[in-house]
Each structure stands twice: as structure tokens, then as C-alpha cells.
Coordinates of N, CA and C in Angstrom, one line a residue:
F1 N 0.8 -1.2 -0.2 CA -0.1 0.3 -0.1 C 0.7 1.0 0.2
E2 N 1.8 1.5 0.8 CA 3.0 2.4 0.9 C 3.5 2.6 -0.5
R3 N 3.9 1.8 -1.1 CA 4.6 1.9 -2.5 C 3.7 2.3 -3.7
V4 N 2.3 1.7 -3.6 CA 1.4 2.3 -4.4 C 1.2 3.9 -4.1
R5 N 0.8 4.0 -2.9 CA 0.2 5.3 -2.4 C 1.2 6.4 -2.7
D6 N 2.4 6.1 -2.7 CA 3.4 7.2 -3.3 C 3.4 7.3 -4.7
L7 N 3.0 6.4 -5.3 CA 2.8 6.6 -6.9 C 1.6 7.2 -7.2
A8 N 0.5 7.0 -6.7 CA -1.0 7.5 -7.2 C -1.3 9.0 -7.3
A9 N -2.3 9.6 -8.1 CA -2.5 10.8 -8.1 C -3.6 10.8 -7.6
A10 N -4.5 9.9 -7.6 CA -5.9 9.7 -7.3 C -6.3 8.9 -6.0
P11 N -7.5 9.1 -5.3 CA -7.7 7.9 -3.8 C -7.7 6.7 -4.5
L12 N -7.1 5.9 -3.4 CA -6.8 4.4 -3.7 C -7.9 3.7 -2.8
K13 N -8.3 2.5 -3.6 CA -8.9 1.5 -3.2 C -7.8 0.4 -2.5
F14 N -7.6 -0.3 -1.7 CA -6.9 -1.6 -1.1 C -7.8 -2.6 -1.1
T15 N -7.4 -3.8 -1.6 CA -8.2 -5.0 -1.6 C -7.3 -6.2 -0.6
L16 N -8.4 -7.1 -0.3 CA -7.4 -8.3 0.4 C -8.6 -9.4 0.6
T17 N -8.1 -10.4 0.7 CA -8.9 -11.5 0.3 C -9.9 -11.4 1.7
S18 N -11.1 -12.2 1.6 CA -11.7 -12.4 3.0 C -11.0 -13.8 3.7
P19 N -11.5 -13.7 5.4 CA -11.0 -14.6 5.8 C -11.8 -16.0 5.7
Y20 N -12.9 -16.0 5.2 CA -13.7 -17.3 4.8 C -13.1 -17.9 3.5
M21 N -12.6 -17.0 2.8 CA -12.3 -17.4 1.4 C -10.7 -17.9 1.9
L22 N -9.9 -17.4 2.3 CA -8.5 -17.7 2.5 C -8.7 -19.3 3.7
A23 N -9.7 -19.2 4.6 CA -9.7 -20.4 5.4 C -10.3 -21.8 4.6
R24 N -11.0 -21.4 3.3 CA -11.3 -22.4 2.8 C -10.3 -23.2 1.8
T25 N -8.9 -22.5 1.5 CA -7.7 -22.7 0.8 C -6.9 -23.3 2.0
L26 N -6.9 -23.4 3.1 CA -5.6 -23.8 4.1 C -6.2 -25.0 4.5
L27 N -4.9 -26.0 5.0 CA -5.0 -26.8 6.1 C -4.7 -26.4 7.3
D28 N -6.1 -26.9 8.1 CA -5.9 -26.5 9.4 C -5.3 -27.6 10.4
G29 N -4.1 -27.3 11.0 CA -3.7 -28.0 11.8 C -3.4 -27.9 13.1
H30 N -4.3 -26.4 13.6 CA -4.3 -26.0 14.9 C -5.6 -25.7 15.6
Y31 N -6.4 -25.1 14.5 CA -7.7 -24.7 15.4 C -8.7 -25.6 15.5
G32 N -8.8 -26.4 14.7 CA -9.9 -27.6 14.8 C -11.2 -27.2 14.3
G33 N -11.5 -26.4 13.4 CA -12.7 -26.0 13.0 C -12.7 -25.1 12.2
L34 N -13.7 -24.7 11.4 CA -13.7 -23.6 10.3 C -13.9 -22.3 11.2
E35 N -14.8 -22.5 11.9 CA -15.5 -20.8 12.6 C -14.0 -20.3 13.3
P36 N -13.3 -21.0 14.4 CA -12.4 -20.5 14.7 C -11.2 -20.2 14.0
L37 N -10.9 -20.7 13.0 CA -9.7 -20.2 11.7 C -10.1 -19.0 11.3
V38 N -11.6 -19.0 10.8 CA -12.1 -18.3 10.1 C -11.7 -16.5 10.8
M39 N -12.6 -16.6 12.3 CA -12.0 -15.6 13.2 C -10.9 -15.3 13.7
A40 N -9.9 -16.4 13.6 CA -8.8 -15.9 14.0 C -8.0 -15.3 13.2
L41 N -8.2 -15.5 11.4 CA -7.6 -14.7 10.0 C -8.2 -13.9 10.0
G42 N -9.7 -13.2 10.6 CA -10.4 -11.9 10.3 C -9.6 -11.1 11.3
E43 N -9.0 -11.7 12.7 CA -8.2 -11.1 13.5 C -7.1 -10.1 12.7
V44 N -5.7 -11.5 12.5 CA -4.7 -10.9 12.0 C -5.0 -10.4 10.7
L45 N -5.9 -10.1 9.8 CA -6.2 -9.2 8.7 C -6.3 -7.7 9.5
S46 N -7.4 -7.7 10.6 CA -7.6 -6.5 10.7 C -6.6 -6.0 11.7
G47 N -5.7 -6.5 12.0 CA -4.4 -5.8 12.7 C -3.5 -5.7 11.6
Q48 N -3.5 -6.1 10.4 CA -2.5 -5.6 9.1 C -3.3 -4.3 8.4
L49 N -4.4 -4.2 8.6 CA -5.1 -2.9 8.2 C -5.1 -1.6 9.2
A50 N -4.7 -1.5 10.2 CA -4.6 -0.7 11.1 C -3.8 0.5 10.6
D51 N -2.6 0.7 9.9 CA -2.1 1.7 9.3 C -2.4 1.9 7.8
I52 N -3.4 1.3 7.3 CA -3.7 1.5 5.9 C -5.1 2.2 5.9
N53 N -4.7 3.7 5.3 CA -5.7 4.7 5.2 C -6.2 4.8 3.9
A54 N -6.5 4.0 3.0 CA -6.8 4.2 2.0 C -8.2 4.6 1.7
A55 N -8.8 5.0 0.6 CA -10.3 6.0 0.5 C -11.1 4.9 0.7
V56 N -11.0 3.4 0.1 CA -12.1 2.5 0.3 C -10.9 1.4 0.7
I57 N -11.4 0.4 1.4 CA -10.9 -1.0 1.8 C -11.8 -1.9 1.6
Q58 N -11.5 -2.6 0.6 CA -12.7 -3.6 -0.1 C -12.0 -5.2 0.2
V59 N -12.8 -6.0 0.9 CA -12.7 -7.3 1.4 C -13.4 -8.1 0.0
D60 N -12.5 -9.0 -0.7 CA -12.9 -9.7 -1.7 C -13.5 -11.4 -1.4
E61 N -14.3 -11.9 -1.9 CA -15.0 -13.0 -1.1 C -15.6 -13.5 -2.7
A62 N -15.0 -14.6 -2.9 CA -15.7 -15.4 -4.4 C -15.5 -17.1 -4.0
N63 N -15.9 -17.4 -2.5 CA -16.1 -18.7 -2.1 C -17.4 -19.1 -1.7
V64 N -18.1 -18.1 -0.9 CA -19.1 -18.3 -0.1 C -20.4 -18.5 -1.3
P65 N -20.3 -17.9 -2.5 CA -21.7 -18.2 -3.3 C -21.6 -19.7 -3.6
G66 N -20.6 -20.5 -3.4 CA -21.1 -21.9 -3.8 C -21.4 -22.5 -2.1
R67 N -21.2 -21.9 -0.9 CA -21.6 -22.4 0.1 C -22.8 -21.7 1.1
P68 N -23.7 -21.3 0.8 CA -24.7 -20.3 1.2 C -24.5 -20.7 2.7
E69 N -24.9 -22.1 3.1 CA -24.5 -22.4 4.4 C -24.1 -21.8 5.5
D70 N -22.9 -21.3 4.9 CA -21.9 -20.4 5.8 C -21.8 -19.3 5.6
S71 N -23.2 -18.6 5.2 CA -22.9 -17.1 5.0 C -22.7 -16.6 6.2
L72 N -23.6 -16.5 7.1 CA -23.5 -16.0 8.6 C -21.8 -16.2 8.8
L73 N -21.2 -17.2 9.0 CA -19.7 -17.1 9.2 C -18.8 -16.2 8.3
A74 N -19.1 -16.4 7.3 CA -18.2 -15.4 6.2 C -18.3 -14.1 6.5
A75 N -19.7 -14.0 6.8 CA -20.0 -12.5 7.0 C -19.4 -11.9 8.5
A76 N -19.5 -12.7 9.5 CA -18.8 -12.6 10.8 C -17.0 -12.1 10.5
G77 N -16.6 -13.1 9.6 CA -15.2 -13.1 9.4 C -14.8 -11.6 8.9
I78 N -15.8 -11.1 7.9 CA -15.4 -9.6 7.3 C -15.8 -8.7 8.0
N79 N -16.8 -8.9 8.9 CA -17.0 -7.6 9.7 C -15.9 -7.4 11.0
R80 N -15.4 -8.7 11.1 CA -14.0 -8.5 12.1 C -13.1 -7.6 11.1
V81 N -12.8 -8.1 9.9 CA -11.5 -7.3 9.3 C -12.1 -6.0 9.2
L82 N -13.3 -5.6 8.9 CA -13.5 -4.0 8.9 C -14.1 -3.2 9.9
E83 N -13.5 -3.9 11.1 CA -14.4 -3.8 12.3 C -13.5 -2.1 12.8
G84 N -12.2 -2.1 12.3 CA -11.7 -0.5 12.9 C -11.4 0.0 11.6
V85 N -12.1 0.1 10.4 CA -12.0 0.7 9.4 C -12.8 2.1 9.3
T86 N -11.9 3.1 9.1 CA -13.2 4.3 9.1 C -13.2 5.0 8.2
T87 N -12.5 4.7 6.8 CA -12.9 5.1 5.7 C -14.0 4.1 4.7
E88 N -14.3 4.1 3.6 CA -15.3 3.6 2.8 C -15.2 2.3 3.2
R89 N -16.2 1.1 3.5 CA -16.0 -0.2 3.5 C -16.8 -0.7 2.5
A90 N -16.1 -2.0 1.4 CA -16.5 -2.4 0.4 C -16.1 -3.8 0.7
V91 N -17.5 -4.6 0.1 CA -17.4 -6.1 -0.1 C -17.7 -6.3 -1.4
H92 N -16.4 -7.2 -2.2 CA -16.9 -7.7 -3.5 C -17.4 -9.2 -3.5
L93 N -18.0 -9.6 -3.9 CA -18.7 -10.9 -4.0 C -18.9 -11.3 -5.6
C94 N -18.1 -12.1 -6.1 CA -18.2 -12.6 -7.5 C -18.2 -14.1 -7.4
F95 N -18.4 -15.0 -8.4 CA -18.5 -16.6 -8.4 C -17.5 -17.1 -9.1
G96 N -16.3 -16.7 -8.6 CA -15.4 -16.9 -9.2 C -14.8 -16.3 -10.6
N97 N -13.3 -16.5 -10.9 CA -12.7 -16.0 -11.8 C -11.4 -16.9 -12.2
Y98 N -11.3 -18.1 -12.9 CA -10.1 -18.4 -12.8 C -9.9 -18.9 -14.2
G99 N -9.1 -18.4 -14.9 CA -8.9 -18.5 -16.2 C -10.2 -18.4 -17.1
G100 N -11.0 -17.3 -16.9 CA -12.1 -16.8 -17.5 C -13.5 -17.9 -17.4
Q101 N -13.3 -18.9 -16.0 CA -14.2 -19.6 -15.7 C -14.8 -18.8 -14.6
T102 N -16.1 -19.6 -14.5 CA -17.2 -19.4 -13.3 C -16.9 -20.6 -12.5
I103 N -16.4 -20.5 -10.9 CA -16.0 -21.6 -10.3 C -17.2 -21.6 -9.3
Q104 N -18.1 -21.0 -8.6 CA -18.7 -21.2 -7.9 C -20.2 -21.2 -8.5
Q105 N -21.2 -22.0 -8.4 CA -22.4 -22.3 -8.8 C -23.4 -21.8 -7.8
G106 N -24.6 -21.1 -8.1 CA -25.6 -20.4 -7.0 C -26.1 -19.4 -7.4
A107 N -27.0 -18.8 -6.5 CA -27.7 -17.7 -6.9 C -27.6 -16.5 -5.5
Y108 N -27.7 -15.3 -6.1 CA -27.7 -14.2 -5.1 C -28.9 -14.5 -4.1
Q109 N -29.9 -14.7 -4.5 CA -31.2 -14.9 -3.6 C -30.8 -15.9 -2.2
A110 N -30.3 -16.6 -2.5 CA -29.4 -17.6 -1.2 C -28.6 -17.0 -0.4
L111 N -27.9 -15.7 -0.9 CA -26.8 -14.8 -0.2 C -27.8 -13.8 0.6
L112 N -28.6 -13.7 0.5 CA -29.5 -12.8 1.1 C -28.8 -12.5 2.7
P113 N -28.7 -13.6 3.6 CA -28.6 -13.4 5.1 C -26.9 -13.0 4.9
F114 N -26.4 -13.5 4.1 CA -25.0 -13.0 3.9 C -24.9 -11.4 4.0
F115 N -25.7 -10.7 2.9 CA -25.5 -9.1 2.8 C -26.2 -8.6 3.9
N116 N -27.1 -9.1 4.5 CA -27.9 -8.3 5.2 C -27.2 -8.3 6.7
A117 N -26.2 -9.2 7.0 CA -25.4 -9.3 8.1 C -24.1 -8.6 8.1
L118 N -23.7 -8.4 7.0 CA -22.3 -7.1 6.6 C -22.5 -6.1 7.5
E119 N -21.5 -5.4 7.7 CA -21.1 -4.0 8.5 C -20.1 -3.5 7.4
C120 N -20.8 -3.1 6.3 CA -19.7 -2.3 5.4 C -20.7 -1.0 4.5
D121 N -20.4 -0.4 3.7 CA -21.0 0.7 3.1 C -21.1 0.4 2.0
H122 N -20.7 -0.5 1.1 CA -21.3 -0.7 -0.2 C -20.5 -2.3 -0.5
L123 N -21.6 -2.9 -1.8 CA -21.1 -4.3 -2.3 C -20.9 -3.9 -3.8
V124 N -19.8 -4.7 -4.2 CA -19.3 -4.4 -5.3 C -19.4 -5.9 -6.1
L125 N -20.5 -5.8 -7.1 CA -21.3 -6.9 -7.4 C -21.1 -7.8 -8.8
E126 N -21.0 -8.7 -9.3 CA -20.9 -9.3 -10.4 C -22.1 -9.3 -11.3
F127 N -22.6 -8.8 -12.1 CA -23.9 -8.5 -13.3 C -23.6 -8.8 -14.7
A128 N -22.6 -8.2 -14.9 CA -22.5 -8.4 -16.6 C -22.5 -9.6 -17.1
R129 N -21.9 -10.9 -16.3 CA -21.8 -12.1 -16.9 C -23.1 -12.6 -16.5
R130 N -24.0 -12.3 -15.5 CA -24.7 -13.0 -14.9 C -26.3 -12.4 -15.5
G131 N -26.4 -11.3 -16.2 CA -27.3 -10.8 -16.6 C -28.0 -10.3 -15.2
D132 N -29.3 -9.2 -15.7 CA -30.0 -8.6 -14.7 C -31.3 -9.1 -13.9
T133 N -31.4 -10.5 -14.5 CA -32.7 -11.2 -13.7 C -32.5 -11.1 -12.3
E134 N -31.3 -11.0 -11.8 CA -31.2 -11.2 -10.1 C -31.2 -9.6 -9.4
L135 N -31.3 -8.6 -10.1 CA -31.0 -7.4 -9.6 C -32.1 -7.3 -8.6
E136 N -33.4 -7.8 -8.7 CA -34.7 -7.5 -7.8 C -34.3 -8.1 -6.6
V137 N -33.3 -8.7 -6.3 CA -32.9 -9.3 -5.3 C -32.5 -8.5 -4.3
F138 N -31.8 -7.5 -5.0 CA -31.0 -6.5 -3.9 C -31.9 -5.5 -3.3
R139 N -33.2 -5.4 -3.8 CA -34.2 -4.6 -3.1 C -34.4 -5.2 -1.5
E140 N -33.9 -6.3 -1.4 CA -34.0 -6.8 0.1 C -33.0 -6.8 0.9
V141 N -32.0 -5.9 0.0 CA -30.6 -5.9 1.3 C -31.0 -4.3 2.0
K142 N -30.5 -4.7 2.9 CA -30.7 -3.2 4.2 C -30.2 -1.8 3.4
P143 N -31.1 -1.1 3.7 CA -31.0 0.1 2.6 C -29.5 1.1 2.8
D144 N -29.2 0.9 4.2 CA -27.8 1.7 4.5 C -26.7 0.9 3.5
I145 N -26.7 -0.1 3.0 CA -25.6 -0.6 2.1 C -26.4 -0.2 0.7
K146 N -25.2 0.8 0.0 CA -25.1 1.0 -1.3 C -24.7 -0.1 -2.2
L147 N -25.1 -0.3 -3.2 CA -24.6 -0.8 -4.5 C -23.8 -0.6 -5.4
G148 N -23.1 -1.2 -5.8 CA -21.8 -1.5 -6.8 C -22.3 -2.3 -7.8
I149 N -22.4 -2.1 -9.3 CA -23.3 -2.8 -10.0 C -22.1 -3.0 -11.0
G150 N -21.9 -4.8 -11.5 CA -20.9 -4.5 -12.5 C -21.5 -4.8 -13.9
V151 N -20.7 -4.0 -14.7 CA -21.2 -3.8 -16.0 C -20.5 -4.5 -17.4
I152 N -19.4 -4.7 -16.9 CA -18.3 -5.0 -17.8 C -17.7 -6.3 -17.6
D153 N -18.2 -7.4 -18.5 CA -17.4 -8.7 -18.4 C -16.4 -9.0 -18.6
I154 N -15.2 -9.7 -17.3 CA -14.3 -9.7 -17.3 C -13.9 -11.0 -17.8
K155 N -14.7 -12.0 -18.1 CA -14.4 -13.4 -18.7 C -14.7 -13.5 -20.3
D156 N -14.8 -12.2 -21.0 CA -14.7 -12.3 -22.2 C -14.0 -11.3 -23.2
N157 N -13.3 -11.4 -24.0 CA -12.3 -10.7 -24.5 C -13.0 -9.8 -25.5
E158 N -14.4 -9.7 -25.7 CA -15.2 -9.0 -26.6 C -15.3 -7.7 -25.8
V159 N -15.1 -6.2 -26.4 CA -15.3 -5.2 -26.1 C -16.8 -4.9 -26.0
E160 N -17.3 -4.6 -24.7 CA -18.9 -3.7 -24.6 C -18.9 -2.4 -25.4
S161 N -20.1 -2.3 -26.2 CA -20.2 -0.9 -26.6 C -20.7 -0.2 -25.7
V162 N -20.8 1.4 -25.8 CA -20.9 2.3 -25.0 C -22.8 1.7 -24.8
E163 N -23.3 1.5 -25.6 CA -24.6 1.7 -25.8 C -25.3 0.0 -24.7
T164 N -24.1 -0.7 -24.9 CA -24.4 -1.8 -24.4 C -24.3 -1.5 -22.4
V165 N -23.1 -0.9 -22.3 CA -22.9 -0.5 -20.9 C -23.9 0.5 -20.3
A166 N -24.1 1.6 -21.1 CA -25.1 2.3 -20.5 C -26.5 1.6 -20.5
G167 N -26.8 0.6 -20.9 CA -28.3 -0.3 -21.1 C -28.2 -1.0 -19.4
R168 N -26.9 -1.5 -19.7 CA -26.8 -2.3 -18.3 C -27.2 -1.1 -17.0
I169 N -26.7 -0.6 -17.0 CA -26.3 0.9 -16.0 C -28.3 1.1 -16.0
E170 N -28.5 1.9 -16.9 CA -30.0 2.2 -17.0 C -30.9 1.0 -16.5
R171 N -30.5 -0.3 -16.4 CA -31.5 -1.4 -16.2 C -31.4 -1.6 -14.4
A172 N -30.4 -1.2 -14.2 CA -29.9 -1.2 -12.6 C -30.8 -0.1 -11.9
L173 N -30.8 0.9 -12.8 CA -31.4 2.4 -12.1 C -32.8 2.2 -12.0
E174 N -33.4 1.3 -12.9 CA -34.8 1.2 -13.1 C -35.2 0.4 -12.1
V175 N -34.5 -0.9 -11.7 CA -35.1 -1.8 -10.7 C -34.5 -1.2 -9.4
L176 N -33.4 -0.7 -9.2 CA -33.0 -0.3 -7.7 C -33.0 1.1 -7.4
G177 N -33.0 2.0 -8.1 CA -33.2 3.3 -8.0 C -32.0 4.1 -7.8
E178 N -31.9 5.4 -8.3 CA -30.8 5.9 -8.2 C -30.1 6.0 -6.7
E179 N -30.7 6.1 -5.8 CA -30.5 6.1 -4.3 C -29.7 5.0 -4.0
R180 N -29.6 3.8 -4.7 CA -28.9 2.7 -4.1 C -27.9 2.2 -5.2
V181 N -27.8 2.7 -6.3 CA -26.8 2.4 -6.9 C -25.8 3.5 -7.0
R182 N -24.7 3.2 -6.7 CA -23.5 4.4 -6.3 C -22.4 4.4 -7.4
W183 N -22.0 2.9 -7.7 CA -20.9 2.5 -8.2 C -21.5 1.9 -9.4
V184 N -20.2 2.1 -10.4 CA -20.5 0.8 -11.5 C -19.1 0.5 -11.6
H185 N -18.9 -0.4 -12.1 CA -17.4 -1.4 -12.3 C -17.7 -2.6 -13.2
P186 N -16.2 -3.0 -13.5 CA -16.3 -4.3 -14.1 C -16.7 -5.4 -12.7
D187 N -17.1 -6.7 -13.4 CA -17.7 -7.9 -12.5 C -16.4 -8.1 -11.5
C188 N -15.0 -8.3 -12.2 CA -14.0 -8.5 -11.2 C -12.9 -8.1 -11.6
G189 N -11.5 -8.5 -11.5 CA -10.5 -8.0 -11.8 C -10.1 -8.0 -13.4
F190 N -9.2 -7.5 -13.8 CA -8.7 -7.8 -15.5 C -7.6 -8.6 -15.7
W191 N -7.2 -9.3 -14.5 CA -5.9 -10.0 -14.4 C -5.7 -10.7 -16.1
M192 N -6.6 -11.6 -16.3 CA -6.6 -12.5 -17.6 C -6.5 -11.8 -18.7
L193 N -7.0 -10.6 -19.1 CA -7.3 -10.1 -20.1 C -6.2 -9.6 -20.8
P194 N -5.9 -9.4 -22.2 CA -4.8 -8.6 -22.7 C -5.0 -7.1 -22.3
R195 N -4.0 -6.4 -22.1 CA -3.9 -5.0 -21.4 C -4.7 -4.3 -22.7
G196 N -4.3 -4.4 -23.8 CA -5.4 -3.9 -24.8 C -6.7 -3.7 -24.7
V197 N -7.2 -5.2 -24.2 CA -8.5 -5.2 -24.0 C -9.1 -4.9 -23.0
A198 N -8.3 -5.0 -21.8 CA -8.7 -4.2 -20.4 C -8.7 -2.8 -20.7
D199 N -8.1 -2.0 -21.3 CA -8.2 -0.8 -21.5 C -9.2 -0.3 -22.2
A200 N -9.6 -1.1 -23.1 CA -11.0 -0.8 -24.2 C -11.8 -0.7 -23.4
K201 N -12.1 -2.1 -22.5 CA -13.5 -2.2 -21.4 C -13.5 -0.9 -20.8
M202 N -12.4 -0.7 -19.8 CA -12.4 0.4 -18.9 C -12.7 2.0 -19.9
A203 N -12.4 2.2 -21.0 CA -13.1 3.1 -21.6 C -14.2 3.2 -22.2
A204 N -15.0 1.7 -22.2 CA -16.2 1.6 -22.5 C -17.2 2.0 -21.2
L205 N -16.5 1.5 -20.3 CA -17.2 1.6 -18.9 C -17.4 3.0 -18.6
V206 N -16.2 3.9 -18.7 CA -16.6 5.4 -18.7 C -17.5 6.1 -19.5
A207 N -17.2 5.6 -20.8 CA -18.1 6.4 -21.9 C -19.6 5.8 -21.7
G208 N -20.1 4.4 -20.9 CA -21.1 4.1 -21.0 C -21.9 5.0 -19.7
R209 N -21.1 5.2 -18.8 CA -21.6 6.0 -17.5 C -21.7 7.4 -17.9
D210 N -20.7 8.1 -18.5 CA -21.1 9.5 -19.1 C -22.3 9.3 -19.7
K211 N -22.8 8.6 -20.9 CA -23.7 8.3 -21.3 C -25.0 8.6 -20.8
V212 N -25.1 7.7 -19.5 CA -26.4 7.9 -18.6 C -26.3 9.0 -18.2
L213 N -25.4 9.3 -17.8 CA -25.2 10.7 -16.7 C -25.4 12.0 -18.0
G214 N -25.4 11.9 -19.3 CA -25.3 13.3 -20.3 C -24.4 13.7 -20.0
I215 N -23.3 13.0 -19.7 CA -21.5 13.9 -19.8 C -21.4 14.0 -21.2
G216 N -20.9 15.0 -21.7 CA -20.2 15.6 -22.9 C -21.3 15.5 -24.1
S217 N -22.6 15.4 -23.8 CA -23.7 15.2 -25.1 C -24.4 16.6 -24.7
N218 N -24.2 17.3 -25.7 CA -25.0 18.3 -26.3 C -25.9 18.7 -27.5

């Protein structure tokens, strides 16, 4: 964070993996159970965030969509991580992104207990790949959590048109209302895409947002 902070001209977002997702990748030879392992990891990560004053702290979770029965445990671990954060607190949820493949099966409806148990300021959600049929689920998320809507598919090399991006944003606004939709963004990270494709997708994202807002159109 310190290295990047000194290079950045704009406010930074700092991201880290959720304790639940980490716990699912570790061999536990000490705690003897998933819950104590998740909470111990949450404690460690919270301590590591103590000196990071990024504009946004984001916890990434891509495992619980396939295990909704663990949703309250996953939320408790994330809440422990974010407990001491005084800047914007975000939680990113997606269904996996490994070499362009979706890893987790499931649906957002089953994760409502997870979302409503979170103590965060906004969600960063995958929608471009999944489509807009699940948007209505988020009417049931507690209103103090604002929503970030994925409008760029990062599992596909095809660059979205400005009209496609604008249409996805407008659909989210229609279903959820302007007061809930605070952010638009890619579904997940661009790590697997060629740089030229990623740059073009980011340009389409900005242009689509500007079209919806009426920026630059006379």
C-alpha cells in the first residue's frame, strides 16, 4: 500500500481476500474447526489494516456463493476485518474467475442473509456475466448498504459497446433506484485479459457511464 500510495495521483482502493475464502484454501492443523480459523484470520487481517488509510478498503469473497450455508460465518469474518476501518468499507462478491471460468454455482437470493449481516458501506457485485434477472434480489438488502453494479464482463475478450454499458446501468437504476446504485465497475479484476482489451473495456465503462449521466452530450 505504501509503495502504491506514493505513486498514485488519485484516491486509492486497497483490497484483500476475506478470511472465509482464505480458510477454505488452508489446511488446518491447529484450530480444529472452520469457525475459529475464520475468526483468527479475521483478527490477523484486521491488525494488518490498522495503518492503511486508503479511501476504500475492500474485502473480496468468491467462495461463499457456492456455500450459502456458511454465509453468516463468512459475514462475521469480514465484519471482524472491517471493524476498525474508518474510511469507506466495501465487500466484493463474485462467483469466481479462474482463467475466464465461473467457479461457484449458486444464486444471489440464497446469499441475502450474508449481505444483510455485513457491516459495510457498499457492495461490489458481478452482474455483466450473470445478467440482470437477479437485480430485484437487492431490493431486500438493508438500505444503508449501497450497491456497486458490474457492467463489464471480465471473462470475455469482446469489448462492450457504449450502448451496452449504458443499457446495463439504466436497467439497474430502473430496478433499484438512483439512491441505491452508487458505483458501476467491472464484474471482477482484469488480470487474465490482454492489456489492450482491458484498456478498451475501461474506456467503454467510462463512456457508458457518461452517456447515462449526459456528460459530454450536447
